[in-house]
mmCIF file of C-alpha atoms in Angstrom:
data_model
loop_
_atom_site.group_PDB
_atom_site.id
_atom_site.type_symbol
_atom_site.label_atom_id
_atom_site.label_comp_id
_atom_site.label_asym_id
_atom_site.label_seq_id
_atom_site.Cartn_x
_atom_site.Cartn_y
_atom_site.Cartn_z
ATOM 1 C CA MET X 1 -63.143 41.750 66.879
ATOM 2 C CA LEU X 2 -64.039 45.413 66.461
ATOM 3 C CA LEU X 3 -67.604 44.226 66.039
ATOM 4 C CA SER X 4 -67.862 43.276 69.689
ATOM 5 C CA ILE X 5 -66.922 46.817 70.742
ATOM 6 C CA ALA X 6 -68.830 48.504 67.907
ATOM 7 C CA HIS X 7 -70.835 50.546 70.427
ATOM 8 C CA ILE X 8 -67.591 52.123 71.683
ATOM 9 C CA ILE X 9 -66.025 52.623 68.243
ATOM 10 C CA ARG X 10 -69.145 54.285 66.839
ATOM 11 C CA SER X 11 -68.778 57.209 69.248
ATOM 12 C CA LYS X 12 -65.152 57.859 68.231
ATOM 13 C CA LYS X 13 -63.948 60.398 65.709
ATOM 14 C CA ILE X 14 -61.388 58.490 63.686
ATOM 15 C CA ILE X 15 -59.206 60.174 61.052
ATOM 16 C CA LEU X 16 -57.394 58.407 58.245
ATOM 17 C CA ALA X 17 -54.324 60.543 57.441
ATOM 18 C CA SER X 18 -54.140 59.270 53.880
ATOM 19 C CA GLY X 19 -55.634 60.155 50.526
ATOM 20 C CA SER X 20 -55.316 56.556 49.257
ATOM 21 C CA PRO X 21 -58.696 55.381 47.964
ATOM 22 C CA ARG X 22 -57.603 51.794 48.679
ATOM 23 C CA ARG X 23 -56.986 52.433 52.389
ATOM 24 C CA LYS X 24 -60.361 54.107 52.672
ATOM 25 C CA GLU X 25 -62.007 51.154 50.910
ATOM 26 C CA ILE X 26 -60.366 48.582 53.205
ATOM 27 C CA LEU X 27 -61.688 50.373 56.288
ATOM 28 C CA SER X 28 -65.166 51.049 54.959
ATOM 29 C CA ASN X 29 -65.552 47.449 53.704
ATOM 30 C CA ALA X 30 -64.565 46.296 57.170
ATOM 31 C CA GLY X 31 -67.206 48.561 58.691
ATOM 32 C CA LEU X 32 -64.985 51.287 60.176
ATOM 33 C CA LYS X 33 -66.217 54.814 59.511
ATOM 34 C CA VAL X 34 -63.384 57.324 59.195
ATOM 35 C CA ASP X 35 -62.866 60.910 58.084
ATOM 36 C CA ILE X 36 -60.149 61.482 55.517
ATOM 37 C CA ILE X 37 -57.477 64.127 56.038
ATOM 38 C CA PRO X 38 -54.550 63.382 53.690
ATOM 39 C CA SER X 39 -51.177 64.163 55.237
ATOM 40 C CA LYS X 40 -49.038 66.886 53.701
ATOM 41 C CA PHE X 41 -45.825 65.396 55.040
ATOM 42 C CA GLU X 42 -43.264 65.279 52.261
ATOM 43 C CA GLU X 43 -42.018 61.688 52.090
ATOM 44 C CA ASN X 44 -38.353 62.600 52.137
ATOM 45 C CA LEU X 45 -36.721 60.738 55.041
ATOM 46 C CA ASP X 46 -33.190 59.549 54.337
ATOM 47 C CA LYS X 47 -33.554 55.839 53.536
ATOM 48 C CA THR X 48 -29.835 55.195 54.059
ATOM 49 C CA THR X 49 -30.120 55.862 57.816
ATOM 50 C CA TYR X 50 -32.377 52.833 58.435
ATOM 51 C CA LYS X 51 -30.942 49.435 59.244
ATOM 52 C CA ASP X 52 -34.255 47.715 58.401
ATOM 53 C CA THR X 53 -36.336 48.886 55.477
ATOM 54 C CA PHE X 54 -39.594 48.616 57.436
ATOM 55 C CA GLU X 55 -38.297 51.187 59.962
ATOM 56 C CA TYR X 56 -38.366 53.703 57.127
ATOM 57 C CA ALA X 57 -42.054 52.899 56.492
ATOM 58 C CA ILE X 58 -42.906 53.174 60.193
ATOM 59 C CA ASP X 59 -41.095 56.510 60.495
ATOM 60 C CA THR X 60 -42.782 57.891 57.391
ATOM 61 C CA SER X 61 -46.209 56.868 58.755
ATOM 62 C CA TYR X 62 -45.286 58.532 62.071
ATOM 63 C CA HIS X 63 -44.472 61.846 60.422
ATOM 64 C CA LYS X 64 -47.591 61.635 58.234
ATOM 65 C CA GLY X 65 -49.731 61.146 61.343
ATOM 66 C CA LEU X 66 -48.026 63.880 63.366
ATOM 67 C CA GLU X 67 -48.469 66.405 60.575
ATOM 68 C CA VAL X 68 -52.230 65.776 60.515
ATOM 69 C CA VAL X 69 -52.527 65.864 64.316
ATOM 70 C CA ASP X 70 -50.601 69.148 64.522
ATOM 71 C CA ARG X 71 -52.741 70.663 61.789
ATOM 72 C CA MET X 72 -55.990 69.582 63.470
ATOM 73 C CA ILE X 73 -54.888 70.983 66.814
ATOM 74 C CA ASN X 74 -53.891 74.277 65.164
ATOM 75 C CA GLU X 75 -57.317 74.445 63.550
ATOM 76 C CA GLY X 76 -59.042 73.580 66.828
ATOM 77 C CA LYS X 77 -60.459 70.304 65.473
ATOM 78 C CA GLU X 78 -61.315 67.387 67.744
ATOM 79 C CA PHE X 79 -60.318 63.764 67.159
ATOM 80 C CA ASP X 80 -60.046 60.474 69.024
ATOM 81 C CA LEU X 81 -57.694 58.541 66.762
ATOM 82 C CA VAL X 82 -55.505 59.323 63.759
ATOM 83 C CA ILE X 83 -54.440 56.363 61.595
ATOM 84 C CA ALA X 84 -51.406 56.932 59.368
ATOM 85 C CA ALA X 85 -49.668 54.405 57.137
ATOM 86 C CA ASP X 86 -46.872 54.103 54.619
ATOM 87 C CA THR X 87 -46.428 51.181 52.256
ATOM 88 C CA ILE X 88 -43.173 50.170 50.573
ATOM 89 C CA VAL X 89 -42.000 47.228 48.528
ATOM 90 C CA THR X 90 -38.600 45.725 49.329
ATOM 91 C CA MET X 91 -36.424 43.222 47.532
ATOM 92 C CA ASN X 92 -32.775 42.528 48.418
ATOM 93 C CA ASP X 93 -32.831 45.404 50.943
ATOM 94 C CA LYS X 94 -33.782 47.864 48.220
ATOM 95 C CA ILE X 95 -36.871 50.026 48.762
ATOM 96 C CA PHE X 96 -39.341 50.491 45.907
ATOM 97 C CA GLU X 97 -41.899 53.274 46.268
ATOM 98 C CA LYS X 98 -44.192 54.799 43.652
ATOM 99 C CA PRO X 99 -42.558 54.715 40.219
ATOM 100 C CA ARG X 100 -41.359 58.075 38.896
ATOM 101 C CA SER X 101 -42.309 57.266 35.300
ATOM 102 C CA MET X 102 -43.774 54.530 33.122
ATOM 103 C CA GLU X 103 -40.211 53.393 32.281
ATOM 104 C CA ASP X 104 -39.406 53.218 35.990
ATOM 105 C CA ALA X 105 -42.520 51.069 36.566
ATOM 106 C CA VAL X 106 -41.509 48.666 33.777
ATOM 107 C CA GLU X 107 -38.026 48.351 35.301
ATOM 108 C CA MET X 108 -39.452 47.595 38.784
ATOM 109 C CA LEU X 109 -41.932 45.008 37.542
ATOM 110 C CA LYS X 110 -39.372 43.367 35.223
ATOM 111 C CA GLY X 111 -37.204 42.773 38.276
ATOM 112 C CA PHE X 112 -40.052 41.242 40.290
ATOM 113 C CA ARG X 113 -40.922 38.544 37.719
ATOM 114 C CA GLY X 114 -40.678 34.977 38.977
ATOM 115 C CA LEU X 115 -39.394 36.144 42.382
ATOM 116 C CA SER X 116 -40.714 37.042 45.825
ATOM 117 C CA HIS X 117 -40.600 40.509 47.344
ATOM 118 C CA VAL X 118 -41.958 41.809 50.625
ATOM 119 C CA VAL X 119 -44.540 44.557 51.024
ATOM 120 C CA TYR X 120 -44.217 46.414 54.312
ATOM 121 C CA THR X 121 -46.784 48.795 55.682
ATOM 122 C CA GLY X 122 -45.666 50.926 58.600
ATOM 123 C CA VAL X 123 -48.553 52.182 60.733
ATOM 124 C CA THR X 124 -48.812 54.878 63.384
ATOM 125 C CA LEU X 125 -51.863 55.212 65.605
ATOM 126 C CA ILE X 126 -52.207 58.453 67.530
ATOM 127 C CA PHE X 127 -54.907 58.141 70.195
ATOM 128 C CA ASN X 128 -56.149 61.320 71.832
ATOM 129 C CA GLU X 129 -57.108 60.660 75.439
ATOM 130 C CA GLY X 130 -58.405 63.957 76.807
ATOM 131 C CA GLY X 131 -55.568 65.922 75.236
ATOM 132 C CA LYS X 132 -52.881 63.331 76.064
ATOM 133 C CA ARG X 133 -51.389 61.621 73.027
ATOM 134 C CA ASN X 134 -50.912 57.890 73.120
ATOM 135 C CA ILE X 135 -48.833 56.745 70.162
ATOM 136 C CA GLU X 136 -48.459 53.219 68.809
ATOM 137 C CA ARG X 137 -46.148 52.310 65.935
ATOM 138 C CA PHE X 138 -45.983 48.932 64.222
ATOM 139 C CA HIS X 139 -45.432 47.289 60.874
ATOM 140 C CA CYS X 140 -46.627 44.280 58.929
ATOM 141 C CA GLY X 141 -44.854 42.419 56.137
ATOM 142 C CA THR X 142 -46.456 40.289 53.412
ATOM 143 C CA GLN X 143 -44.476 38.160 51.001
ATOM 144 C CA VAL X 144 -45.621 38.396 47.382
ATOM 145 C CA LYS X 145 -44.509 36.012 44.647
ATOM 146 C CA PHE X 146 -44.813 37.283 41.102
ATOM 147 C CA SER X 147 -45.593 35.148 38.071
ATOM 148 C CA ASN X 148 -42.818 34.823 35.550
ATOM 149 C CA VAL X 149 -44.697 36.748 32.864
ATOM 150 C CA ASP X 150 -43.205 37.965 29.598
ATOM 151 C CA LEU X 151 -42.002 41.515 29.017
ATOM 152 C CA LYS X 152 -44.940 42.204 26.696
ATOM 153 C CA THR X 153 -47.319 41.563 29.604
ATOM 154 C CA ILE X 154 -45.401 43.951 31.884
ATOM 155 C CA GLU X 155 -45.436 46.670 29.217
ATOM 156 C CA ALA X 156 -49.131 46.125 28.495
ATOM 157 C CA TYR X 157 -49.854 46.351 32.237
ATOM 158 C CA VAL X 158 -47.893 49.565 32.759
ATOM 159 C CA SER X 159 -49.549 51.117 29.690
ATOM 160 C CA THR X 160 -52.929 50.842 31.463
ATOM 161 C CA GLY X 161 -51.661 53.522 33.877
ATOM 162 C CA GLU X 162 -52.445 51.447 36.951
ATOM 163 C CA SER X 163 -48.822 51.457 38.152
ATOM 164 C CA MET X 164 -48.260 55.121 38.674
ATOM 165 C CA ASP X 165 -49.657 55.852 42.141
ATOM 166 C CA LYS X 166 -48.692 52.529 43.733
ATOM 167 C CA ALA X 167 -45.645 51.381 45.690
ATOM 168 C CA GLY X 168 -43.797 48.804 43.599
ATOM 169 C CA GLY X 169 -45.751 49.810 40.508
ATOM 170 C CA TYR X 170 -48.695 47.399 40.800
ATOM 171 C CA GLY X 171 -52.125 47.184 42.406
ATOM 172 C CA ILE X 172 -52.915 43.703 43.716
ATOM 173 C CA GLN X 173 -56.668 44.388 43.971
ATOM 174 C CA ALA X 174 -57.094 45.215 40.280
ATOM 175 C CA LEU X 175 -55.417 44.180 37.010
ATOM 176 C CA GLY X 176 -52.111 43.747 38.846
ATOM 177 C CA GLY X 177 -53.631 40.878 40.824
ATOM 178 C CA SER X 178 -53.215 38.623 37.810
ATOM 179 C CA LEU X 179 -49.423 39.136 37.983
ATOM 180 C CA VAL X 180 -49.308 37.714 41.516
ATOM 181 C CA GLU X 181 -48.886 33.981 41.911
ATOM 182 C CA GLU X 182 -49.218 33.779 45.663
ATOM 183 C CA ILE X 183 -48.911 35.784 48.836
ATOM 184 C CA LYS X 184 -48.008 34.857 52.380
ATOM 185 C CA GLY X 185 -49.450 37.106 55.047
ATOM 186 C CA ASP X 186 -52.125 39.786 55.216
ATOM 187 C CA TYR X 187 -53.622 40.577 51.800
ATOM 188 C CA PHE X 188 -54.908 43.992 52.835
ATOM 189 C CA ASN X 189 -51.378 44.894 53.900
ATOM 190 C CA VAL X 190 -50.367 44.680 50.227
ATOM 191 C CA MET X 191 -53.236 47.056 49.412
ATOM 192 C CA GLY X 192 -51.966 49.518 52.035
ATOM 193 C CA LEU X 193 -53.294 48.635 55.514
ATOM 194 C CA PRO X 194 -52.742 45.508 57.642
ATOM 195 C CA LEU X 195 -56.405 45.146 58.551
ATOM 196 C CA ASN X 196 -56.108 42.345 61.075
ATOM 197 C CA SER X 197 -53.295 43.773 63.193
ATOM 198 C CA LEU X 198 -54.724 47.287 62.889
ATOM 199 C CA PHE X 199 -58.076 46.116 64.263
ATOM 200 C CA LYS X 200 -56.325 44.137 67.014
ATOM 201 C CA ARG X 201 -54.496 47.282 68.171
ATOM 202 C CA ILE X 202 -57.613 49.451 68.087
ATOM 203 C CA TYR X 203 -59.593 46.759 69.871
ATOM 204 C CA ASP X 204 -56.948 46.287 72.533
ATOM 205 C CA HIS X 205 -56.771 50.010 73.154
ATOM 206 C CA TYR X 206 -60.495 50.657 73.523
ATOM 207 C CA GLN X 207 -61.169 47.329 75.206
ATOM 208 C CA ALA X 208 -58.544 48.086 77.864
ATOM 209 C CA ASN X 209 -59.929 51.601 78.317
ATOM 210 C CA SER X 210 -63.549 50.422 78.542
ATOM 211 C CA ASP X 211 -62.999 48.050 81.462
ATOM 212 C CA MET Q 1 -50.462 37.843 30.903
ATOM 213 C CA LEU Q 2 -53.920 38.107 29.372
ATOM 214 C CA LEU Q 3 -53.036 41.694 28.559
ATOM 215 C CA SER Q 4 -50.564 40.644 25.905
ATOM 216 C CA ILE Q 5 -53.273 38.657 24.087
ATOM 217 C CA ALA Q 6 -56.035 41.180 24.841
ATOM 218 C CA HIS Q 7 -56.742 41.553 21.114
ATOM 219 C CA ILE Q 8 -57.592 37.843 20.928
ATOM 220 C CA ILE Q 9 -59.604 37.722 24.180
ATOM 221 C CA ARG Q 10 -61.692 40.741 23.230
ATOM 222 C CA SER Q 11 -63.235 38.878 20.296
ATOM 223 C CA LYS Q 12 -64.290 35.906 22.474
ATOM 224 C CA LYS Q 13 -67.696 35.354 24.003
ATOM 225 C CA ILE Q 14 -66.898 34.250 27.536
ATOM 226 C CA ILE Q 15 -69.589 33.030 29.939
ATOM 227 C CA LEU Q 16 -69.270 32.908 33.725
ATOM 228 C CA ALA Q 17 -71.541 30.065 34.879
ATOM 229 C CA SER Q 18 -71.995 31.602 38.324
ATOM 230 C CA GLY Q 19 -74.275 34.120 39.977
ATOM 231 C CA SER Q 20 -71.622 35.047 42.565
ATOM 232 C CA PRO Q 21 -71.132 38.816 42.544
ATOM 233 C CA ARG Q 22 -67.606 38.245 43.903
ATOM 234 C CA ARG Q 23 -66.518 36.085 40.965
ATOM 235 C CA LYS Q 24 -67.886 38.660 38.548
ATOM 236 C CA GLU Q 25 -66.031 41.423 40.391
ATOM 237 C CA ILE Q 26 -62.703 39.550 40.320
ATOM 238 C CA LEU Q 27 -62.914 39.136 36.549
ATOM 239 C CA SER Q 28 -64.121 42.639 35.777
ATOM 240 C CA ASN Q 29 -61.457 44.200 38.042
ATOM 241 C CA ALA Q 30 -58.886 42.150 36.169
ATOM 242 C CA GLY Q 31 -60.204 43.440 32.875
ATOM 243 C CA LEU Q 32 -62.000 40.317 31.604
ATOM 244 C CA LYS Q 33 -65.435 40.990 30.168
ATOM 245 C CA VAL Q 34 -67.853 38.091 30.703
ATOM 246 C CA ASP Q 35 -71.559 37.372 30.379
ATOM 247 C CA ILE Q 36 -73.239 35.866 33.428
ATOM 248 C CA ILE Q 37 -75.359 32.727 33.155
ATOM 249 C CA PRO Q 38 -75.746 31.205 36.643
ATOM 250 C CA SER Q 39 -75.760 27.417 36.603
ATOM 251 C CA LYS Q 40 -78.908 25.581 37.687
ATOM 252 C CA PHE Q 41 -76.974 22.463 38.665
ATOM 253 C CA GLU Q 42 -78.112 21.329 42.086
ATOM 254 C CA GLU Q 43 -74.987 20.997 44.217
ATOM 255 C CA ASN Q 44 -75.777 17.525 45.464
ATOM 256 C CA LEU Q 45 -72.827 15.268 44.623
ATOM 257 C CA ASP Q 46 -72.087 12.623 47.231
ATOM 258 C CA LYS Q 47 -69.128 14.002 49.211
ATOM 259 C CA THR Q 48 -68.322 10.602 50.702
ATOM 260 C CA THR Q 49 -67.248 9.238 47.309
ATOM 261 C CA TYR Q 50 -64.272 11.597 47.016
ATOM 262 C CA LYS Q 51 -60.853 10.680 48.358
ATOM 263 C CA ASP Q 52 -59.685 14.303 48.242
ATOM 264 C CA THR Q 53 -62.037 17.109 49.182
ATOM 265 C CA PHE Q 54 -60.915 19.272 46.254
ATOM 266 C CA GLU Q 55 -62.084 16.584 43.807
ATOM 267 C CA TYR Q 56 -65.605 17.302 45.032
ATOM 268 C CA ALA Q 57 -65.161 21.000 44.199
ATOM 269 C CA ILE Q 58 -63.737 20.204 40.761
ATOM 270 C CA ASP Q 59 -66.598 17.819 39.986
ATOM 271 C CA THR Q 60 -69.229 20.300 41.164
ATOM 272 C CA SER Q 61 -67.685 23.005 38.945
ATOM 273 C CA TYR Q 62 -67.688 20.519 36.053
ATOM 274 C CA HIS Q 63 -71.405 19.811 36.418
ATOM 275 C CA LYS Q 64 -72.178 23.513 36.832
ATOM 276 C CA GLY Q 65 -70.344 24.270 33.593
ATOM 277 C CA LEU Q 66 -71.891 21.374 31.652
ATOM 278 C CA GLU Q 67 -75.401 22.413 32.665
ATOM 279 C CA VAL Q 68 -74.842 25.911 31.272
ATOM 280 C CA VAL Q 69 -73.221 24.627 28.079
ATOM 281 C CA ASP Q 70 -76.090 22.176 27.449
ATOM 282 C CA ARG Q 71 -78.662 24.885 28.060
ATOM 283 C CA MET Q 72 -76.915 27.321 25.715
ATOM 284 C CA ILE Q 73 -76.668 24.715 22.975
ATOM 285 C CA ASN Q 74 -80.373 23.845 23.412
ATOM 286 C CA GLU Q 75 -81.230 27.524 23.098
ATOM 287 C CA GLY Q 76 -78.973 27.917 20.056
ATOM 288 C CA LYS Q 77 -76.658 30.373 21.795
ATOM 289 C CA GLU Q 78 -73.029 30.794 20.766
ATOM 290 C CA PHE Q 79 -70.050 30.852 23.124
ATOM 291 C CA ASP Q 80 -66.279 30.496 23.079
ATOM 292 C CA LEU Q 81 -65.571 29.699 26.716
ATOM 293 C CA VAL Q 82 -67.629 28.814 29.789
ATOM 294 C CA ILE Q 83 -65.952 29.323 33.173
ATOM 295 C CA ALA Q 84 -67.466 27.398 36.095
ATOM 296 C CA ALA Q 85 -66.205 27.249 39.678
ATOM 297 C CA ASP Q 86 -67.056 25.827 43.058
ATOM 298 C CA THR Q 87 -65.496 26.964 46.318
ATOM 299 C CA ILE Q 88 -65.353 24.925 49.518
ATOM 300 C CA VAL Q 89 -63.634 25.269 52.860
ATOM 301 C CA THR Q 90 -61.950 22.213 54.338
ATOM 302 C CA MET Q 91 -60.505 21.477 57.742
ATOM 303 C CA ASN Q 92 -59.499 18.012 58.946
ATOM 304 C CA ASP Q 93 -60.954 16.465 55.763
ATOM 305 C CA LYS Q 94 -64.370 17.939 56.526
ATOM 306 C CA ILE Q 95 -66.059 20.041 53.844
ATOM 307 C CA PHE Q 96 -67.739 23.307 54.814
ATOM 308 C CA GLU Q 97 -70.047 24.888 52.261
ATOM 309 C CA LYS Q 98 -72.580 27.696 52.692
ATOM 310 C CA PRO Q 99 -74.048 27.638 56.210
ATOM 311 C CA ARG Q 100 -77.639 26.427 56.433
ATOM 312 C CA SER Q 101 -78.518 28.882 59.206
ATOM 313 C CA MET Q 102 -77.052 31.598 61.411
ATOM 314 C CA GLU Q 103 -76.417 28.985 64.130
ATOM 315 C CA ASP Q 104 -74.613 26.807 61.598
ATOM 316 C CA ALA Q 105 -72.425 29.783 60.609
ATOM 317 C CA VAL Q 106 -71.532 30.478 64.248
ATOM 318 C CA GLU Q 107 -70.562 26.813 64.714
ATOM 319 C CA MET Q 108 -68.334 26.830 61.606
ATOM 320 C CA LEU Q 109 -66.581 30.062 62.528
ATOM 321 C CA LYS Q 110 -66.136 29.050 66.176
ATOM 322 C CA GLY Q 111 -64.266 25.988 64.963
ATOM 323 C CA PHE Q 112 -61.977 28.020 62.681
ATOM 324 C CA ARG Q 113 -60.708 30.368 65.416
ATOM 325 C CA GLY Q 114 -56.954 30.354 65.962
ATOM 326 C CA LEU Q 115 -56.480 27.610 63.348
ATOM 327 C CA SER Q 116 -55.739 27.216 59.652
ATOM 328 C CA HIS Q 117 -58.153 25.832 57.109
ATOM 329 C CA VAL Q 118 -57.850 25.465 53.353
ATOM 330 C CA VAL Q 119 -60.123 27.073 50.786
ATOM 331 C CA TYR Q 120 -60.314 25.094 47.557
ATOM 332 C CA THR Q 121 -61.821 26.371 44.369
ATOM 333 C CA GLY Q 122 -62.436 23.781 41.681
ATOM 334 C CA VAL Q 123 -62.599 25.243 38.182
ATOM 335 C CA THR Q 124 -63.823 23.864 34.877
ATOM 336 C CA LEU Q 125 -63.124 25.626 31.590
ATOM 337 C CA ILE Q 126 -65.156 24.521 28.602
ATOM 338 C CA PHE Q 127 -63.688 25.900 25.391
ATOM 339 C CA ASN Q 128 -65.789 25.724 22.264
ATOM 340 C CA GLU Q 129 -63.580 25.264 19.204
ATOM 341 C CA GLY Q 130 -65.917 25.222 16.222
ATOM 342 C CA GLY Q 131 -68.386 22.945 17.952
ATOM 343 C CA LYS Q 132 -65.705 20.718 19.536
ATOM 344 C CA ARG Q 133 -65.566 20.926 23.313
ATOM 345 C CA ASN Q 134 -62.181 21.195 24.938
ATOM 346 C CA ILE Q 135 -62.492 20.784 28.700
ATOM 347 C CA GLU Q 136 -59.926 21.701 31.356
ATOM 348 C CA ARG Q 137 -60.407 20.981 35.056
ATOM 349 C CA PHE Q 138 -58.133 22.181 37.846
ATOM 350 C CA HIS Q 139 -58.167 23.372 41.428
ATOM 351 C CA CYS Q 140 -56.339 25.819 43.645
ATOM 352 C CA GLY Q 141 -55.924 25.727 47.424
ATOM 353 C CA THR Q 142 -55.227 28.675 49.726
ATOM 354 C CA GLN Q 143 -54.403 28.292 53.395
ATOM 355 C CA VAL Q 144 -56.247 30.718 55.663
ATOM 356 C CA LYS Q 145 -55.331 31.298 59.303
ATOM 357 C CA PHE Q 146 -58.065 32.749 61.493
ATOM 358 C CA SER Q 147 -57.510 35.088 64.426
ATOM 359 C CA ASN Q 148 -58.347 33.689 67.816
ATOM 360 C CA VAL Q 149 -61.268 36.070 68.333
ATOM 361 C CA ASP Q 150 -63.818 35.821 71.135
ATOM 362 C CA LEU Q 151 -67.248 34.260 70.707
ATOM 363 C CA LYS Q 152 -68.915 37.691 70.950
ATOM 364 C CA THR Q 153 -67.023 38.757 67.836
ATOM 365 C CA ILE Q 154 -68.146 35.651 65.920
ATOM 366 C CA GLU Q 155 -71.766 36.231 66.938
ATOM 367 C CA ALA Q 156 -71.598 39.920 66.066
ATOM 368 C CA TYR Q 157 -70.118 39.016 62.689
ATOM 369 C CA VAL Q 158 -72.761 36.424 61.855
ATOM 370 C CA SER Q 159 -75.507 38.834 62.933
ATOM 371 C CA THR Q 160 -74.441 41.204 60.111
ATOM 372 C CA GLY Q 161 -75.771 38.564 57.688
ATOM 373 C CA GLU Q 162 -72.534 38.434 55.722
ATOM 374 C CA SER Q 163 -72.030 34.699 56.372
ATOM 375 C CA MET Q 164 -75.060 33.256 54.731
ATOM 376 C CA ASP Q 165 -74.178 32.997 51.032
ATOM 377 C CA LYS Q 166 -70.496 32.150 51.529
ATOM 378 C CA ALA Q 167 -68.603 28.854 51.796
ATOM 379 C CA GLY Q 168 -67.235 28.555 55.333
ATOM 380 C CA GLY Q 169 -69.516 31.351 56.515
ATOM 381 C CA TYR Q 170 -67.215 34.340 55.928
ATOM 382 C CA GLY Q 171 -66.299 36.797 53.199
ATOM 383 C CA ILE Q 172 -62.602 37.674 53.178
ATOM 384 C CA GLN Q 173 -63.094 40.777 51.053
ATOM 385 C CA ALA Q 174 -65.476 42.496 53.472
ATOM 386 C CA LEU Q 175 -66.044 42.500 57.244
ATOM 387 C CA GLY Q 176 -64.832 38.899 57.424
ATOM 388 C CA GLY Q 177 -61.378 40.026 56.311
ATOM 389 C CA SER Q 178 -60.717 41.312 59.818
ATOM 390 C CA LEU Q 179 -61.104 37.749 61.168
ATOM 391 C CA VAL Q 180 -58.252 36.508 58.973
ATOM 392 C CA GLU Q 181 -54.732 36.710 60.339
ATOM 393 C CA GLU Q 182 -52.871 35.538 57.281
ATOM 394 C CA ILE Q 183 -53.254 33.598 54.087
ATOM 395 C CA LYS Q 184 -50.829 31.549 52.019
ATOM 396 C CA GLY Q 185 -51.657 31.313 48.359
ATOM 397 C CA ASP Q 186 -53.954 33.113 45.957
ATOM 398 C CA TYR Q 187 -56.195 35.667 47.695
ATOM 399 C CA PHE Q 188 -58.769 35.715 44.910
ATOM 400 C CA ASN Q 189 -59.115 31.968 45.276
ATOM 401 C CA VAL Q 190 -60.580 32.585 48.749
ATOM 402 C CA MET Q 191 -63.054 34.996 47.173
ATOM 403 C CA GLY Q 192 -64.074 32.326 44.671
ATOM 404 C CA LEU Q 193 -61.754 32.285 41.651
ATOM 405 C CA PRO Q 194 -58.006 31.547 41.427
ATOM 406 C CA LEU Q 195 -57.256 34.536 39.213
ATOM 407 C CA ASN Q 196 -53.618 33.814 38.465
ATOM 408 C CA SER Q 197 -53.967 30.153 37.467
ATOM 409 C CA LEU Q 198 -57.248 30.856 35.656
ATOM 410 C CA PHE Q 199 -55.577 33.521 33.519
ATOM 411 C CA LYS Q 200 -52.582 31.251 32.893
ATOM 412 C CA ARG Q 201 -54.885 28.531 31.544
ATOM 413 C CA ILE Q 202 -56.853 30.904 29.338
ATOM 414 C CA TYR Q 203 -53.643 32.504 28.125
ATOM 415 C CA ASP Q 204 -52.030 29.148 27.341
ATOM 416 C CA HIS Q 205 -55.095 27.988 25.460
ATOM 417 C CA TYR Q 206 -55.489 31.046 23.231
ATOM 418 C CA GLN Q 207 -51.747 31.628 22.901
ATOM 419 C CA ALA Q 208 -51.246 28.064 21.644
ATOM 420 C CA ASN Q 209 -54.170 28.437 19.265
ATOM 421 C CA SER Q 210 -53.001 31.812 17.938
ATOM 422 C CA ASP Q 211 -49.551 30.660 16.775
#
């Protein structure tokens, strides 16, 4: 859908407030050119204050985005849109983020075997309309069912090092994909950005403002 | 799961009987080293003779694999496993393969909008056990729901040229991913290979034969 307003999008300065190579890849594969400014927001919100786990992800993405916007304004930099996102894995109301160690990753993945968990990505879009900020916050959940693999497979997977920088301790787009039996929802959301709903929001915004 | 028998797999000569860059990418990202020998089988089986559409995909993969195996044997080449696959899109019992033209692609994609279709990949594994062929055939279906995008978006998408070499006229891993609202099943299956079930089969075969 962005394709039909490509002439509008091309003129926009869009910032991705994330250092994740996977988020960058999703956007560039889908034809959206962005500049990367990783957020320096420390991901330290108190998880216990959120009734729903995805609210934590939305709030974290919000603070990531705001930090980048504030920094750009301080440095006198121009932008049209800042995209910020935070991805978490949840099972039984527990939040799993990046593992703290290899042992932690093995523990997470052991618990996922043969069961379904949900990957939530919270997204904040900060549009700059002539100095006025227009903020949209949303989330997307994808259900992921793991194969019931043996412990040796989990340990061999974690020993490849792929787990360490990924929420839930696996990367669906690489080796970790073979651990996943099926998903229900947006695949790219599991990688870190809900491509379809993100594009819908951007389209709706610029479409509405182009009429 | 392949990881825990990596020492066995590494010694095997595995052939992918497909020229699809996407199938090669799925396997190499998942850590499986293969040689590529694209099949020369002309995909011309009579679709009307199949009760279930996926049987057509399985049979096509079977003939693709056999052609490569026969050619290798004629040329005196060794192999341990040939992997062959065929991917089709089906909606209302109709089979959609690669579009014949840009207009054909637009027609296909127009019809998918706002609805769900199923992507089937038929797979044939031909194991070579000391000259004895051991053949496994299976299929995997993934449900794909398209966004209800406007015709301009479909036309803009097809004009990028991405449709032409892909069953159903879209590539989920690239620009086409933004047309997809959600999937149910194996994502890699939509790209052309059901990674999880493929690995399970290979694992089961070599695990059984290693005990």
